[in-house]
């Protein structure tokens, strides 16, 4: 692969759904694996106004296959524009090829153009290589309380 070209996925094709679900199946490190997306869910993801499904593809056989992706979304809050990154994932054989870095660089430039003051992301501490990448790119580990409630409540 010569250069990792990041594109925004705009159409929920059957090939894109297959590629994304292949990657999503590997995404979870916890006891509950990620469920495959339906075609309707992928279509909803790619059609959101303030969210961008960033991808990198590689030629495999007769078609280009998505080998990495990341979600970048923006929210206007009283203090400015909030940029958030979710679900950076790169197919195992393509790691250390700069795919993740390309996705991150694209997101940083896009957030700067949108006027975001910073980009937030969260990651599993067990994802050591991802954490090294984020730190190398200038992200700082924050000390904050992050809360979650699982739904539906029981």
PDB file of C-alpha atoms in Angstrom, residues 15-152:
ATOM      1  CA  UNK A  15     -19.723  -4.683   0.324  1.00  0.00           C
ATOM      2  CA  UNK A  16     -19.235  -1.869   2.841  1.00  0.00           C
ATOM      3  CA  UNK A  17     -21.588  -3.602   5.276  1.00  0.00           C
ATOM      4  CA  UNK A  18     -19.645  -6.851   4.908  1.00  0.00           C
ATOM      5  CA  UNK A  19     -16.287  -5.113   5.461  1.00  0.00           C
ATOM      6  CA  UNK A  20     -17.469  -3.015   8.401  1.00  0.00           C
ATOM      7  CA  UNK A  21     -19.087  -6.008  10.110  1.00  0.00           C
ATOM      8  CA  UNK A  22     -15.913  -8.023   9.622  1.00  0.00           C
ATOM      9  CA  UNK A  23     -13.990  -5.299  11.458  1.00  0.00           C
ATOM     10  CA  UNK A  24     -16.700  -4.726  14.093  1.00  0.00           C
ATOM     11  CA  UNK A  25     -16.621  -8.430  14.967  1.00  0.00           C
ATOM     12  CA  UNK A  26     -13.011  -7.918  16.090  1.00  0.00           C
ATOM     13  CA  UNK A  27     -13.568  -4.600  17.861  1.00  0.00           C
ATOM     14  CA  UNK A  28     -14.812  -5.719  21.264  1.00  0.00           C
ATOM     15  CA  UNK A  29     -12.373  -6.650  23.991  1.00  0.00           C
ATOM     16  CA  UNK A  30     -15.023  -7.049  26.670  1.00  0.00           C
ATOM     17  CA  UNK A  31     -17.313  -9.943  27.516  1.00  0.00           C
ATOM     18  CA  UNK A  32     -20.068  -8.642  25.226  1.00  0.00           C
ATOM     19  CA  UNK A  33     -19.054  -8.660  21.554  1.00  0.00           C
ATOM     20  CA  UNK A  34     -20.298  -5.963  19.220  1.00  0.00           C
ATOM     21  CA  UNK A  35     -23.357  -6.991  17.248  1.00  0.00           C
ATOM     22  CA  UNK A  36     -23.154  -6.846  13.466  1.00  0.00           C
ATOM     23  CA  UNK A  37     -24.723  -3.785  11.904  1.00  0.00           C
ATOM     24  CA  UNK A  38     -27.802  -4.119   9.770  1.00  0.00           C
ATOM     25  CA  UNK A  39     -27.957  -2.422   6.394  1.00  0.00           C
ATOM     26  CA  UNK A  40     -30.378   0.143   7.882  1.00  0.00           C
ATOM     27  CA  UNK A  41     -27.986   0.913  10.743  1.00  0.00           C
ATOM     28  CA  UNK A  42     -25.028   1.445   8.408  1.00  0.00           C
ATOM     29  CA  UNK A  43     -27.194   3.641   6.203  1.00  0.00           C
ATOM     30  CA  UNK A  44     -28.143   5.711   9.273  1.00  0.00           C
ATOM     31  CA  UNK A  45     -24.478   5.981  10.310  1.00  0.00           C
ATOM     32  CA  UNK A  46     -23.279   7.251   6.952  1.00  0.00           C
ATOM     33  CA  UNK A  47     -26.139   9.703   6.490  1.00  0.00           C
ATOM     34  CA  UNK A  48     -25.775  11.601   9.768  1.00  0.00           C
ATOM     35  CA  UNK A  49     -25.241  15.309   9.268  1.00  0.00           C
ATOM     36  CA  UNK A  50     -22.563  15.862  11.921  1.00  0.00           C
ATOM     37  CA  UNK A  51     -20.896  12.456  11.920  1.00  0.00           C
ATOM     38  CA  UNK A  52     -18.400  11.097   9.429  1.00  0.00           C
ATOM     39  CA  UNK A  53     -17.572   7.439   8.852  1.00  0.00           C
ATOM     40  CA  UNK A  54     -13.899   7.659   7.875  1.00  0.00           C
ATOM     41  CA  UNK A  55     -12.408   4.686   6.057  1.00  0.00           C
ATOM     42  CA  UNK A  56      -9.182   3.457   4.493  1.00  0.00           C
ATOM     43  CA  UNK A  57      -9.400   0.767   1.829  1.00  0.00           C
ATOM     44  CA  UNK A  58      -6.948  -1.579   0.160  1.00  0.00           C
ATOM     45  CA  UNK A  59      -7.215  -3.473  -3.104  1.00  0.00           C
ATOM     46  CA  UNK A  60      -7.956  -7.125  -2.414  1.00  0.00           C
ATOM     47  CA  UNK A  61      -8.624  -9.153  -5.497  1.00  0.00           C
ATOM     48  CA  UNK A  62     -11.054  -7.372  -7.790  1.00  0.00           C
ATOM     49  CA  UNK A  63     -12.403  -4.881  -5.259  1.00  0.00           C
ATOM     50  CA  UNK A  64     -11.343  -2.378  -2.659  1.00  0.00           C
ATOM     51  CA  UNK A  65     -11.933  -3.633   0.868  1.00  0.00           C
ATOM     52  CA  UNK A  66     -12.313  -1.391   3.929  1.00  0.00           C
ATOM     53  CA  UNK A  67      -9.344  -2.214   6.159  1.00  0.00           C
ATOM     54  CA  UNK A  68      -9.763   0.510   8.747  1.00  0.00           C
ATOM     55  CA  UNK A  69     -12.393   2.914   9.986  1.00  0.00           C
ATOM     56  CA  UNK A  70     -13.154   5.554  12.565  1.00  0.00           C
ATOM     57  CA  UNK A  71     -16.202   7.641  13.439  1.00  0.00           C
ATOM     58  CA  UNK A  72     -15.736  11.399  13.855  1.00  0.00           C
ATOM     59  CA  UNK A  73     -18.645  13.473  15.071  1.00  0.00           C
ATOM     60  CA  UNK A  74     -19.251  17.065  16.028  1.00  0.00           C
ATOM     61  CA  UNK A  75     -21.651  18.575  18.537  1.00  0.00           C
ATOM     62  CA  UNK A  76     -22.252  22.255  19.204  1.00  0.00           C
ATOM     63  CA  UNK A  77     -22.226  22.934  22.965  1.00  0.00           C
ATOM     64  CA  UNK A  78     -22.271  26.276  24.805  1.00  0.00           C
ATOM     65  CA  UNK A  79     -18.479  26.354  25.087  1.00  0.00           C
ATOM     66  CA  UNK A  80     -17.864  25.694  21.385  1.00  0.00           C
ATOM     67  CA  UNK A  81     -17.619  22.786  18.978  1.00  0.00           C
ATOM     68  CA  UNK A  82     -17.012  19.377  20.505  1.00  0.00           C
ATOM     69  CA  UNK A  83     -15.185  16.861  18.294  1.00  0.00           C
ATOM     70  CA  UNK A  84     -15.272  13.216  19.330  1.00  0.00           C
ATOM     71  CA  UNK A  85     -13.604  10.147  17.846  1.00  0.00           C
ATOM     72  CA  UNK A  86     -15.072   6.676  18.281  1.00  0.00           C
ATOM     73  CA  UNK A  87     -14.185   3.174  17.181  1.00  0.00           C
ATOM     74  CA  UNK A  88     -10.819   3.472  15.484  1.00  0.00           C
ATOM     75  CA  UNK A  89     -10.057   0.027  14.160  1.00  0.00           C
ATOM     76  CA  UNK A  90      -7.577  -1.357  11.639  1.00  0.00           C
ATOM     77  CA  UNK A  91      -7.522  -4.886  10.241  1.00  0.00           C
ATOM     78  CA  UNK A  92      -4.707  -6.896  11.854  1.00  0.00           C
ATOM     79  CA  UNK A  93      -2.526  -7.462   8.742  1.00  0.00           C
ATOM     80  CA  UNK A  94      -2.548  -3.714   8.013  1.00  0.00           C
ATOM     81  CA  UNK A  95      -1.496  -2.495  11.433  1.00  0.00           C
ATOM     82  CA  UNK A  96       1.823  -0.641  11.604  1.00  0.00           C
ATOM     83  CA  UNK A  97       1.298   0.509   7.996  1.00  0.00           C
ATOM     84  CA  UNK A  98       0.129   3.995   8.996  1.00  0.00           C
ATOM     85  CA  UNK A  99      -3.592   3.328   8.502  1.00  0.00           C
ATOM     86  CA  UNK A 100      -4.557   4.421  12.016  1.00  0.00           C
ATOM     87  CA  UNK A 101      -2.279   7.447  11.795  1.00  0.00           C
ATOM     88  CA  UNK A 102      -3.886   8.451   8.480  1.00  0.00           C
ATOM     89  CA  UNK A 103      -7.363   8.214  10.002  1.00  0.00           C
ATOM     90  CA  UNK A 104      -6.261  10.273  13.016  1.00  0.00           C
ATOM     91  CA  UNK A 105      -4.554  12.956  10.901  1.00  0.00           C
ATOM     92  CA  UNK A 106      -7.628  13.298   8.707  1.00  0.00           C
ATOM     93  CA  UNK A 107      -9.826  13.684  11.803  1.00  0.00           C
ATOM     94  CA  UNK A 108      -7.517  16.297  13.353  1.00  0.00           C
ATOM     95  CA  UNK A 109      -7.525  18.427  10.196  1.00  0.00           C
ATOM     96  CA  UNK A 110     -11.317  18.102   9.859  1.00  0.00           C
ATOM     97  CA  UNK A 111     -11.815  19.128  13.500  1.00  0.00           C
ATOM     98  CA  UNK A 112      -9.533  22.145  13.086  1.00  0.00           C
ATOM     99  CA  UNK A 113     -11.510  23.232  10.008  1.00  0.00           C
ATOM    100  CA  UNK A 114     -14.759  22.945  11.992  1.00  0.00           C
ATOM    101  CA  UNK A 115     -13.364  25.160  14.751  1.00  0.00           C
ATOM    102  CA  UNK A 116     -13.122  22.512  17.460  1.00  0.00           C
ATOM    103  CA  UNK A 117     -10.855  23.447  20.367  1.00  0.00           C
ATOM    104  CA  UNK A 118      -9.916  19.831  21.002  1.00  0.00           C
ATOM    105  CA  UNK A 119     -10.806  16.249  20.111  1.00  0.00           C
ATOM    106  CA  UNK A 120     -11.966  13.784  22.726  1.00  0.00           C
ATOM    107  CA  UNK A 121     -11.681  10.038  22.494  1.00  0.00           C
ATOM    108  CA  UNK A 122     -11.804   7.115  24.837  1.00  0.00           C
ATOM    109  CA  UNK A 123     -10.117   3.787  24.494  1.00  0.00           C
ATOM    110  CA  UNK A 124      -9.628   0.583  26.382  1.00  0.00           C
ATOM    111  CA  UNK A 125      -6.356   0.651  28.356  1.00  0.00           C
ATOM    112  CA  UNK A 126      -5.722  -2.911  27.112  1.00  0.00           C
ATOM    113  CA  UNK A 127      -5.363  -1.573  23.567  1.00  0.00           C
ATOM    114  CA  UNK A 128      -1.707  -0.720  24.158  1.00  0.00           C
ATOM    115  CA  UNK A 129      -0.760   0.005  20.539  1.00  0.00           C
ATOM    116  CA  UNK A 130      -3.734   2.338  20.083  1.00  0.00           C
ATOM    117  CA  UNK A 131      -2.855   4.174  23.298  1.00  0.00           C
ATOM    118  CA  UNK A 132       0.747   4.597  22.122  1.00  0.00           C
ATOM    119  CA  UNK A 133      -0.480   6.001  18.803  1.00  0.00           C
ATOM    120  CA  UNK A 134      -2.768   8.538  20.490  1.00  0.00           C
ATOM    121  CA  UNK A 135      -0.008   9.710  22.826  1.00  0.00           C
ATOM    122  CA  UNK A 136       2.528   9.896  19.999  1.00  0.00           C
ATOM    123  CA  UNK A 137       0.097  12.079  18.050  1.00  0.00           C
ATOM    124  CA  UNK A 138      -0.224  14.533  20.939  1.00  0.00           C
ATOM    125  CA  UNK A 139      -3.297  13.274  22.778  1.00  0.00           C
ATOM    126  CA  UNK A 140      -3.087  13.473  26.564  1.00  0.00           C
ATOM    127  CA  UNK A 141      -4.599  11.064  29.058  1.00  0.00           C
ATOM    128  CA  UNK A 142      -7.265  12.955  30.999  1.00  0.00           C
ATOM    129  CA  UNK A 143      -8.176  12.488  34.620  1.00  0.00           C
ATOM    130  CA  UNK A 144     -11.915  12.725  34.659  1.00  0.00           C
ATOM    131  CA  UNK A 145     -14.887  10.785  35.876  1.00  0.00           C
ATOM    132  CA  UNK A 146     -16.478   8.975  32.990  1.00  0.00           C
ATOM    133  CA  UNK A 147     -19.898   7.549  33.809  1.00  0.00           C
ATOM    134  CA  UNK A 148     -22.162   5.163  31.967  1.00  0.00           C
ATOM    135  CA  UNK A 149     -25.548   3.631  32.577  1.00  0.00           C
ATOM    136  CA  UNK A 150     -26.489   0.460  30.757  1.00  0.00           C
ATOM    137  CA  UNK A 151     -29.886   0.497  29.104  1.00  0.00           C
ATOM    138  CA  UNK A 152     -32.477  -0.747  29.396  1.00  0.00           C
TER     139      UNK A 152
END
